Short mmCIF file of C-alpha atoms and ligand atoms in Angstrom, two decimals:
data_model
loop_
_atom_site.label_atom_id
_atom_site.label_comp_id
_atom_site.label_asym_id
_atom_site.label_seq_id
_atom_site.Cartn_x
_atom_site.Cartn_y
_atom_site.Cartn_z
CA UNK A 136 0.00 0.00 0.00
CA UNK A 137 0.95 3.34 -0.99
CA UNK A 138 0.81 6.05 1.91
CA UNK A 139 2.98 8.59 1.33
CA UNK A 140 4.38 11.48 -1.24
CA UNK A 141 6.92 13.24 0.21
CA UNK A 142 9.24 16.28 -1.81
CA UNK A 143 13.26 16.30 -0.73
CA UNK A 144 14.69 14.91 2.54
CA UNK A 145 15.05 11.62 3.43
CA UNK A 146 14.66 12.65 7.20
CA UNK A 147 11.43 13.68 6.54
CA UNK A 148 10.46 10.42 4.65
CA UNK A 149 11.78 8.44 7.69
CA UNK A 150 9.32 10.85 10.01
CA UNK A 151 6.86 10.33 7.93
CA UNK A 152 6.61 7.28 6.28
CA UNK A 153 4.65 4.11 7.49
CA UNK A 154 4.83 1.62 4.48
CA UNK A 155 6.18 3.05 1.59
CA UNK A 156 7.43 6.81 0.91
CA UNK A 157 8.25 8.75 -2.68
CA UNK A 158 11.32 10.87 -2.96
CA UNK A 159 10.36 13.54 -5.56
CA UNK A 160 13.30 15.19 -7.02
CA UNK A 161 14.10 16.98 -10.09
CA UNK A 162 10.00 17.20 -9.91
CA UNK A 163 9.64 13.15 -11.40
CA UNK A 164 9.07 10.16 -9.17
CA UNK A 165 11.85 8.83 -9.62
CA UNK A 166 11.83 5.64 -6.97
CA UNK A 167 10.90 4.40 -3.87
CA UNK A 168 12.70 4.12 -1.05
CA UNK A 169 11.62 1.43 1.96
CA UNK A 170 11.75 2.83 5.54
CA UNK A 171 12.72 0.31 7.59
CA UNK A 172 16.20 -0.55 5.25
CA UNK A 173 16.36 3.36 5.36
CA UNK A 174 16.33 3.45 9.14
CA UNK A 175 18.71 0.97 9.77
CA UNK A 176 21.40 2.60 7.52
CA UNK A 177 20.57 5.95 9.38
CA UNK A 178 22.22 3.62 12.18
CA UNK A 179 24.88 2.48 10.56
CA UNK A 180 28.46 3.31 11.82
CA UNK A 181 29.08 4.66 8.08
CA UNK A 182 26.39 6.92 8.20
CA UNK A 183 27.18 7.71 12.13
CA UNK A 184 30.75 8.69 11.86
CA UNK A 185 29.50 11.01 8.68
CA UNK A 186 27.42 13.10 10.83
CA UNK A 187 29.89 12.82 13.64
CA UNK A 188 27.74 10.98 15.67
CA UNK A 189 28.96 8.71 18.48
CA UNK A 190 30.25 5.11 16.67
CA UNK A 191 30.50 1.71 18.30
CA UNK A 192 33.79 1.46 15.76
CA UNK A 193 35.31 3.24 12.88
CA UNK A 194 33.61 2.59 9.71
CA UNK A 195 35.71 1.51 6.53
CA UNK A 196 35.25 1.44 2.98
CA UNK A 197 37.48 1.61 0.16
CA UNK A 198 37.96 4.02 -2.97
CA UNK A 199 37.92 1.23 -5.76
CA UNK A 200 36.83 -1.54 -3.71
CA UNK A 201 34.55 -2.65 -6.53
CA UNK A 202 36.85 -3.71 -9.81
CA UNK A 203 40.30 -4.54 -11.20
CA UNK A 204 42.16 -6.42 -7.66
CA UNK A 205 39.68 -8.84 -7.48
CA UNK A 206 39.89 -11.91 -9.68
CA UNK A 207 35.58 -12.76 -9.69
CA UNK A 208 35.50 -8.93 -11.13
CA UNK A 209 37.93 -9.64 -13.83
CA UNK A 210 35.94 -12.66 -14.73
CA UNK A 211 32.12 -11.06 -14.90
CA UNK A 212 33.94 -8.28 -17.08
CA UNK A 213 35.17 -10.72 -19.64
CA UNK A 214 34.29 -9.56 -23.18
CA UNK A 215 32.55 -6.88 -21.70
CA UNK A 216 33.87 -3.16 -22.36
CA UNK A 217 34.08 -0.98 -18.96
CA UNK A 218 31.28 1.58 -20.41
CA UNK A 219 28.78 -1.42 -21.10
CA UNK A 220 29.53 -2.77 -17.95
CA UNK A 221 28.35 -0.13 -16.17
CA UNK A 222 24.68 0.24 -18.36
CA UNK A 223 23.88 -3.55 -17.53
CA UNK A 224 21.79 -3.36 -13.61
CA UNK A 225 22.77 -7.41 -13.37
CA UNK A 226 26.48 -6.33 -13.32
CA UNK A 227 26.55 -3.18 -12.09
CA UNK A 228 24.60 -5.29 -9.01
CA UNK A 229 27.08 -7.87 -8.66
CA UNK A 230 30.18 -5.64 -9.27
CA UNK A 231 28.84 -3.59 -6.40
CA UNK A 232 28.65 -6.39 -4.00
CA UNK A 233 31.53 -8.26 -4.52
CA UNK A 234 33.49 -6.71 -2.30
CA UNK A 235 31.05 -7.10 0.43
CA UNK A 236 31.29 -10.73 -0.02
CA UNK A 237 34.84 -10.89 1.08
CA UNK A 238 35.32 -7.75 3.30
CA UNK A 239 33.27 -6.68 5.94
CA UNK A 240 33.07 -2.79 5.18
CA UNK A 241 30.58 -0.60 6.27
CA UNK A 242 29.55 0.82 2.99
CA UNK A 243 29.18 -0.55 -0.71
CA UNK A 244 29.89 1.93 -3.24
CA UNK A 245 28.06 1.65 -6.60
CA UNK A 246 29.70 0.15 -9.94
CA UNK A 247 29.81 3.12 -12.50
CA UNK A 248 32.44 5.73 -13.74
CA UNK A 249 32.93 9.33 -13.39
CA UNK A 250 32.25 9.73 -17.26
CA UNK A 251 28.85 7.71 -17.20
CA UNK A 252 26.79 10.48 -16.91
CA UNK A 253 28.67 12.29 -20.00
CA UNK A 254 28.49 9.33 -21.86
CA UNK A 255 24.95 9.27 -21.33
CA UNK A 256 24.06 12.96 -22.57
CA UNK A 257 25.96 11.89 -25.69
CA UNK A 258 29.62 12.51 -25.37
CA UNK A 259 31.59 10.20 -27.25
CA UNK A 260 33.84 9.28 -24.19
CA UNK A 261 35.23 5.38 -24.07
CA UNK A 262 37.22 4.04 -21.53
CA UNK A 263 40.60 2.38 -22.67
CA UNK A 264 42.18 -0.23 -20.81
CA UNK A 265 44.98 0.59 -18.43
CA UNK A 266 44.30 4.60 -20.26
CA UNK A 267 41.40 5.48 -18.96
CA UNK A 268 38.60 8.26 -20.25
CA UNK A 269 39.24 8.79 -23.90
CA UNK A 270 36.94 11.71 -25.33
CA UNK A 271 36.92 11.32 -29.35
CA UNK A 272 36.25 15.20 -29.77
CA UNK A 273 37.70 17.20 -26.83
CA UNK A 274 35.70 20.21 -25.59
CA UNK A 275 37.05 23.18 -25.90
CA UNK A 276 35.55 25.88 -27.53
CA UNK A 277 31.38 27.74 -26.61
CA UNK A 278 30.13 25.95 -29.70
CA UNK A 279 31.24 22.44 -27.94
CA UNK A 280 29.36 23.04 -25.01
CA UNK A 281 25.73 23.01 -27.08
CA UNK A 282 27.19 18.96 -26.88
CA UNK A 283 26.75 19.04 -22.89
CA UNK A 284 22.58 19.02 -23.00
CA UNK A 285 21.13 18.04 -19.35
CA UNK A 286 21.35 14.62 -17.90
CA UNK A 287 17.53 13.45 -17.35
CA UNK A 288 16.65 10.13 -15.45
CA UNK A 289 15.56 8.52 -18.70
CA UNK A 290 19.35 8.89 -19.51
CA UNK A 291 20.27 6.59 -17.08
CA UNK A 292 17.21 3.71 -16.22
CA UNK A 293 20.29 1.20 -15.44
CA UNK A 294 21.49 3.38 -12.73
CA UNK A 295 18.25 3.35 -11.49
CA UNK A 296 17.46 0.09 -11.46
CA UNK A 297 20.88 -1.03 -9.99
CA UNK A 298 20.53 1.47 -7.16
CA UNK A 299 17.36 -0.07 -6.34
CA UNK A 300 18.22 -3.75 -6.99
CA UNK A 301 21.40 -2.87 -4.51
CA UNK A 302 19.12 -1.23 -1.58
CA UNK A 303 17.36 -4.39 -0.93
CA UNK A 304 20.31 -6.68 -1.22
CA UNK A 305 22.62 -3.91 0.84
CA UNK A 306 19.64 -4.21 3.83
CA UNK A 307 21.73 -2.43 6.70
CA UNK A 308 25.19 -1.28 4.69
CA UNK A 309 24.47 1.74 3.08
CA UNK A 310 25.20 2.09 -0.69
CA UNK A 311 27.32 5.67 -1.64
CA UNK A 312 26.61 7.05 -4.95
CA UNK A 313 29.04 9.45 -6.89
CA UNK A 314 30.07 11.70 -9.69
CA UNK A 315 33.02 12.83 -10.95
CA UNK A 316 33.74 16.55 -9.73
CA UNK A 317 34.03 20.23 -12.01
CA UNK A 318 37.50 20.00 -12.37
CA UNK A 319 38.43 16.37 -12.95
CA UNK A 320 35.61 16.43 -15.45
CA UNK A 321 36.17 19.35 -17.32
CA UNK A 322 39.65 18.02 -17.62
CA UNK A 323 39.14 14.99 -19.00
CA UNK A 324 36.72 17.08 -21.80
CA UNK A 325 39.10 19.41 -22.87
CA UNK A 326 42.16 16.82 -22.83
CA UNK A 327 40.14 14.57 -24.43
CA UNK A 328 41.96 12.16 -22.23
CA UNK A 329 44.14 11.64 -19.27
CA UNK A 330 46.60 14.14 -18.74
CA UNK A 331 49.63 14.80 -16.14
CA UNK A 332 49.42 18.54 -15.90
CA UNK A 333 45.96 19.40 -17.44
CA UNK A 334 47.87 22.17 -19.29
CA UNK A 335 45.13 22.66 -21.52
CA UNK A 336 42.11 22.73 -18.96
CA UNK A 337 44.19 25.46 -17.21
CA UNK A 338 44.88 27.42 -20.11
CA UNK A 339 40.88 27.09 -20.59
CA UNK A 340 40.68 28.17 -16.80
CA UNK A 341 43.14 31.24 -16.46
CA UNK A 342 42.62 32.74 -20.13
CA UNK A 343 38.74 32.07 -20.91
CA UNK A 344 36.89 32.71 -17.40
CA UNK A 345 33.95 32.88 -19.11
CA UNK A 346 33.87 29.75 -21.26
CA UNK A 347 35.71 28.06 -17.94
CA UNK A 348 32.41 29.12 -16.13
CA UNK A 349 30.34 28.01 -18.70
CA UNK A 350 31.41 24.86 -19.21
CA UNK A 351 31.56 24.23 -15.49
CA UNK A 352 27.99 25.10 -14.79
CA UNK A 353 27.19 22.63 -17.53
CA UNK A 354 28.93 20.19 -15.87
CA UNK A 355 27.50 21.22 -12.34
CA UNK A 356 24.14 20.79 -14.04
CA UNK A 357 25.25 17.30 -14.65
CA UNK A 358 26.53 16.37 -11.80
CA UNK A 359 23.59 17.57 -9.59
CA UNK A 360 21.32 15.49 -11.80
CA UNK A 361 23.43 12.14 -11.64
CA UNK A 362 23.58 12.57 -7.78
CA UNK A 363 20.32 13.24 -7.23
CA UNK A 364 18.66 10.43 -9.23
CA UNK A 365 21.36 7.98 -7.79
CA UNK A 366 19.74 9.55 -4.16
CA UNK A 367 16.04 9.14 -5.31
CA UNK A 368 16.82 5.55 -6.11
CA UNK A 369 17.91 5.04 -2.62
CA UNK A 370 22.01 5.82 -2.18
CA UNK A 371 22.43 6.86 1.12
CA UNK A 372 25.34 9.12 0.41
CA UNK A 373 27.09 10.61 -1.91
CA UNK A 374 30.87 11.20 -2.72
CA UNK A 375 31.92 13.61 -5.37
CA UNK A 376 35.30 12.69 -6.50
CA UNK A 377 37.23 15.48 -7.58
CA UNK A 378 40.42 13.82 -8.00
CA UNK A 379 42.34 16.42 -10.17
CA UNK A 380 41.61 19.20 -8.32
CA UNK A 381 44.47 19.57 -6.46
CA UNK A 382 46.41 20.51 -9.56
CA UNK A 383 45.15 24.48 -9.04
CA UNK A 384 46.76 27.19 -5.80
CA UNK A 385 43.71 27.86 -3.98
CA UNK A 386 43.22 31.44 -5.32
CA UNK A 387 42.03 29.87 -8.43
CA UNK A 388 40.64 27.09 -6.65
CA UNK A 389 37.94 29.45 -4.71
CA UNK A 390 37.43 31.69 -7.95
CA UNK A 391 36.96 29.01 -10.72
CA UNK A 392 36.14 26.01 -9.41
CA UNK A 393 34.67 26.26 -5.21
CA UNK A 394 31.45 28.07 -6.75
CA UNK A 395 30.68 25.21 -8.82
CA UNK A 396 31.26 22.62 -6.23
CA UNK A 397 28.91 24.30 -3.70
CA UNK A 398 26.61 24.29 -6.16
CA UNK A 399 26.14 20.80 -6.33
CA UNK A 400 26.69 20.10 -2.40
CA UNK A 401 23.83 22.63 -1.69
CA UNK A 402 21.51 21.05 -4.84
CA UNK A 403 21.80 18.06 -2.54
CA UNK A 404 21.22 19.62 0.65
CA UNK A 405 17.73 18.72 0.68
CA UNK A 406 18.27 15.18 -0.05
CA UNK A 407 19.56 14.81 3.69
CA UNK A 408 22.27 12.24 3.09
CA UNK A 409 25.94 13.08 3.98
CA UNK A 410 28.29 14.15 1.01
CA UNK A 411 31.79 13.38 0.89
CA UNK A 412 33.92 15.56 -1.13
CA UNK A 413 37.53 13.92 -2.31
CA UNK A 414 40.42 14.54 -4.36
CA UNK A 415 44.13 13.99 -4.92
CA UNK A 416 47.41 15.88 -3.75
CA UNK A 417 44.94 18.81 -1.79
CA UNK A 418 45.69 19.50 0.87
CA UNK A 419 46.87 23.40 0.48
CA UNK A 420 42.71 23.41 -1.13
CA UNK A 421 41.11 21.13 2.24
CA UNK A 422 39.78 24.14 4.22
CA UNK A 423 38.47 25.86 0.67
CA UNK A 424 36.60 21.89 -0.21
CA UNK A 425 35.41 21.77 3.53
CA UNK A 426 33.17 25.16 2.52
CA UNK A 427 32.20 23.93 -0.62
CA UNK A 428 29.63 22.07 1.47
CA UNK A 429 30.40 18.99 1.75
CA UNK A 430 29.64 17.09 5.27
CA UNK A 431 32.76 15.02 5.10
CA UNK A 432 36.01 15.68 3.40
CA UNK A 433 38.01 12.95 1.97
CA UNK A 434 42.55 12.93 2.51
CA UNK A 435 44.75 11.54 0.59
CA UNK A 436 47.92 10.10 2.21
CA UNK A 437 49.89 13.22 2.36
CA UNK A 438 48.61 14.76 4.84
CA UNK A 439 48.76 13.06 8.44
CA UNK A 440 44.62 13.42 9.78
CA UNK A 441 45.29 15.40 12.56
CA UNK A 442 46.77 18.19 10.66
CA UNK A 443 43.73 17.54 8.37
CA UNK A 444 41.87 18.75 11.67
CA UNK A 445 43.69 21.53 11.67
CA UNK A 446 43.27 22.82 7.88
CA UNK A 447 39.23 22.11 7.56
CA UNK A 448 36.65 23.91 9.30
CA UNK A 449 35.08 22.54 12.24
CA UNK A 450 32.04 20.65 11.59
CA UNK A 451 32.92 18.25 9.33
CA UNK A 452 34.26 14.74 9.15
CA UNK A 453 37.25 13.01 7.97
CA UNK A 454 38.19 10.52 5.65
CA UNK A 455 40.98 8.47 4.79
CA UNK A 456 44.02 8.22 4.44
CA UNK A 457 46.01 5.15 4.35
CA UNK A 458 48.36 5.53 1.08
CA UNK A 459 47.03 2.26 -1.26
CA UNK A 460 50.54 1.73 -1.64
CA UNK A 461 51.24 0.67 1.75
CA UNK A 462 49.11 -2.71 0.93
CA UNK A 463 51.79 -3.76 -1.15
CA UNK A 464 54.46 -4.08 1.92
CA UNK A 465 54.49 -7.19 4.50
CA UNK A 466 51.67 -7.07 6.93
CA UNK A 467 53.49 -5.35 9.80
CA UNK A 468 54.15 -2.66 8.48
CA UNK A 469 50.34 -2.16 7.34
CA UNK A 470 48.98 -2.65 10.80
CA UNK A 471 51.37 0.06 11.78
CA UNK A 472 50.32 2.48 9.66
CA UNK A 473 46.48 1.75 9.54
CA UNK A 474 47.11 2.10 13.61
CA UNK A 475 48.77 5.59 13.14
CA UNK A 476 45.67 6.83 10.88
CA UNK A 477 43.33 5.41 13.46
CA UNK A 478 44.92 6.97 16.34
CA UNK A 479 45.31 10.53 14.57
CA UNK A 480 41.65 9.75 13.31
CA UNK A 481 40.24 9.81 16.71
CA UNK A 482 41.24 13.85 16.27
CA UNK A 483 38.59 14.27 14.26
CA UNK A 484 34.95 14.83 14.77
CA UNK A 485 34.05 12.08 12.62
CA UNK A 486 36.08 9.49 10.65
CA UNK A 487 35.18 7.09 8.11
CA UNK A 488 39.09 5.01 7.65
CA UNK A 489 39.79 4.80 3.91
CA UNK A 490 42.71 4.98 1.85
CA UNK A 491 44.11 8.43 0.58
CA UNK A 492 43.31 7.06 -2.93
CA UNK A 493 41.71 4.30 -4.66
CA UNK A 494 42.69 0.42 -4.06
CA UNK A 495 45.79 -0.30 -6.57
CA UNK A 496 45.03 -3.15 -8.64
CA UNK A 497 47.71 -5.33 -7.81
CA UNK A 498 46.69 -5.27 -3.89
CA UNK A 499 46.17 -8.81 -2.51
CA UNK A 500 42.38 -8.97 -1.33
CA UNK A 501 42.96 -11.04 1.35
CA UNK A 502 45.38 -8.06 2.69
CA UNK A 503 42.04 -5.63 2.68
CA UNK A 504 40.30 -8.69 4.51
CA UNK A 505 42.80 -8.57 7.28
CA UNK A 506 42.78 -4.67 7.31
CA UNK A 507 39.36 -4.07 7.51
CA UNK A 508 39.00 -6.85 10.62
CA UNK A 509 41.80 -4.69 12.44
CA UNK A 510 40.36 -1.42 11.91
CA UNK A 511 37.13 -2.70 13.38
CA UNK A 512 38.86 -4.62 15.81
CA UNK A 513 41.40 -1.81 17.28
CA UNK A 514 38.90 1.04 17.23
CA UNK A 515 36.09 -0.10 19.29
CA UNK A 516 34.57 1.97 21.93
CA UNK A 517 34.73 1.68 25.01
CA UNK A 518 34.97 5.26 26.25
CA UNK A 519 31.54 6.23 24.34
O1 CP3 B 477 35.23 2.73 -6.21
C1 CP3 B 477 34.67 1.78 -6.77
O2 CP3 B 477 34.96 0.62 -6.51
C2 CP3 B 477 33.51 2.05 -7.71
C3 CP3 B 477 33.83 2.14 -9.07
C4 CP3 B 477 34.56 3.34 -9.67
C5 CP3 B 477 35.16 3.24 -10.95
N1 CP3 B 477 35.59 4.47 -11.32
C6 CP3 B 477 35.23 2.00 -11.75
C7 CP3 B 477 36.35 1.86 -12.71
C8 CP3 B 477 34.72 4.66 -9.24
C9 CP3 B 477 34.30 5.31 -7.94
C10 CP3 B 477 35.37 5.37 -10.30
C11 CP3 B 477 35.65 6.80 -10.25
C12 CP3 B 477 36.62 7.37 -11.19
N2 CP3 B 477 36.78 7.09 -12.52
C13 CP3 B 477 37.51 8.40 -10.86
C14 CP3 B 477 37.60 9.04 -9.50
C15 CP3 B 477 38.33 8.17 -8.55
C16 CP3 B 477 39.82 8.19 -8.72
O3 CP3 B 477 40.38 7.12 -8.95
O4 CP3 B 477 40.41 9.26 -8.58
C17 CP3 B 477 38.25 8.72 -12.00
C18 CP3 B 477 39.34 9.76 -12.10
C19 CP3 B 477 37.77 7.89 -13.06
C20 CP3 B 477 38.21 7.87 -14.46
C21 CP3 B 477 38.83 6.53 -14.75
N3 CP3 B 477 38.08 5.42 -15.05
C22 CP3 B 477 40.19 6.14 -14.67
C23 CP3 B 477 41.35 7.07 -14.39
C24 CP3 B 477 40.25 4.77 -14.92
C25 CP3 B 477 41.46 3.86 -14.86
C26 CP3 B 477 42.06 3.50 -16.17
C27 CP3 B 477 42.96 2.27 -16.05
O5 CP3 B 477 42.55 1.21 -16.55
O6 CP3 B 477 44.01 2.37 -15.42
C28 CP3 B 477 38.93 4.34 -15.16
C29 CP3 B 477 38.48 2.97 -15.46
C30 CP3 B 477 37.80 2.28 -14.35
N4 CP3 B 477 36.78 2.80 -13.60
C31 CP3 B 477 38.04 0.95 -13.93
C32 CP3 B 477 37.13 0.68 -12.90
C33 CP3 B 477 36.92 -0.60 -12.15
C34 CP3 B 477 39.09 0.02 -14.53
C35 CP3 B 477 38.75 -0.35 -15.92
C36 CP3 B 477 38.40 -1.80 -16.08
O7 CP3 B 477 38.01 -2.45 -15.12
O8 CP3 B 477 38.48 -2.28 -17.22
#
């Protein structure tokens, strides 16, 4: 039975809601979400330690947990390109959960790719292996943008569907949903590919402000849309990865880029669930990305978390920041370090342990096994 039509936040749905509840956004019912699942991820350590709640332990997931270290992924993707992957619900599903099935994290993260949602509003973007993004014809000039049209929820049924398929199987462990951020997209438009130095995307940035903006709001626009319908389906966070970013001084960072970014956080404001905002090699940027909006800011291994503390504004949480590449030494000397980011994570408000960057594909599962036990294991509370 149908009860209940509620508009924006989830809290309100959970307040509300006796059966079933609708999430209305972008003004089309888009899904719905069921309560009691809902309510139990609103108690889950994840979504604790994001609003810097009290937590019996600290919560882990990893950037990359889904794909290319674990053998059963490599065998699902078999004869299946990366971009078709991630339009088919049955694997996006299963490429979601397989990590689940061998560590016990607190949060799944859905299958999918930054440069789904341009691929989707017709950009001819592939995604070449051991490249990455390819764009066939770069953006770069005011007539290109007419290519970057709004991303609708009919654009993207199989995100849909997967997000909803994954809510029911998740029960308890919330699922985060994500989108690439301003920067690291634009960059990989007006590349047309990876780059080192994203010479040309700054060029774009520091001698055509208004095209930069342009484009930016376009792919704001974007962004906000992909989030949103990856929320109405039932995500219970989001994380907007703006790797690249940290490639900009933050002069330019809170001129051409920050107004863009809070953009999107506030768009999702309503929604209610926390939002994680990440990237590489930032932390000169981490106060500027903590008043983008975001409820939890994501470090990467070079800075330790307590001087994170220091650099974002209070009121957020932490995550991170174990570098990926520690994995690949013996097991001592991971326990170590995952033992110095939990002690300096007690520092913060909140913190949800990660790595400072995504899982590198050579890492032995069974290590990521072992490290999740121990970071449940040594942080438990006692004092709470
Ligand atoms: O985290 C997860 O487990 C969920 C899946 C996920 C993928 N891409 C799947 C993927 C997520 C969150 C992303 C985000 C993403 N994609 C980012 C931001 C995160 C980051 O790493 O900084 C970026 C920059 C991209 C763009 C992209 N897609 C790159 C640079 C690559 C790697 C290219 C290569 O092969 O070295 C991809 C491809 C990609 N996305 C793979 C996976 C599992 C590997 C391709 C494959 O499996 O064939």
């Amino acid at each position: 039975m149908l009860i209940g039509r509620f508009v924006g936040s989830r809290a309100a749905c959970l307040a509300g809601a006796t059966t079933h509840c609708y999430e209305t956004i972008l003004d089309v019912q888009l899904c719905e979400t069921i309560p009691d699942v809902t309510v139990r991820q609103e108690k889950s350590p994840f979504i604790q330690a994001c609003r810097r709640e009290p937590v019996p332990y600290t919560p882990v997931w990893y950037m990359r947990q889904a794909g290319r270290s674990l053998p059963e992924y490599r065998k699902v993707r078999e004869g299946v390109s990366m971009l078709d992957s991630c339009t088919r619900p049955d694997l996006i599903t299963e490429i979601t959960l397989q990590p689940l099935r061998r560590y016990d994290v607190d949060a799944a993260i859905l299958f999918s790719d930054i440069v789904v949602p341009l691929r989707a509003v017709g950009i001819d973007v592939d995604i070449k292996a051991g490249i990455g993004p390819v764009v066939a014809t770069p953006v770069r000039t005011a007539a290109d943008l007419g290519r970057l049209r709004a991303l609708q929820p009919d654009d993207v049924p199989y995100v849909t569907e997967a997000v909803q398929m994954l809510v029911t199987e998740l029960d308890h462990r919330p699922l985060i949903g994500f989108a690439g951020g301003p920067f690291t997209l634009a960059s990989y438009l007006v590349e047309g590919g990876p780059s080192k130095n994203h010479d040309k995307t700054k060029a774009l940035m520091y001698g055509h402000p208004e095209l930069w903006h342009a484009l930016l709001g376009r792919l704001a626009d974007i962004t906000i849309s992909f989030l949103q319908i990856q929320v109405a389906a039932g995500a219970a966070a989001v994380q907007l990865f703006d790797s690249w970013v940290g490639a900009v001084g933050p002069d330019d960072y809170r001129h051409a880029i920050l107004p863009h970014t809070s953009r999107i956080f506030s768009a999702l404001g309503s929604a209610g669930v926390p939002r994680i905002h990440f990237g590489v090699g930032t932390g000169e940027l981490l106060g500027l990305m903590g008043e983008a909006g975001a409820d939890v800011v994501g470090i990467d291994w070079r800075i330790p978390l307590d001087e994170a503390v220091r650099r974002v504004e209070p009121g957020k949480a932490l995550q991170g920041n174990l570098d990926p590449a520690v994995l690949l030494a013996p097991w001592e000397v991971v326990q170590e370090r995952a033992r110095d980011v939990l002690v300096r994570g007690r520092t913060a408000e909140g913190h949800v342990f990660n790595l400072g960057h995504g899982v590198l594909p050579e890492t032995d599962p069974g290590i990521l096994a072992r490290l999740t036990d121990l970071v449940h294991a040594e942080s438990i509370r006692s004092d709470d």
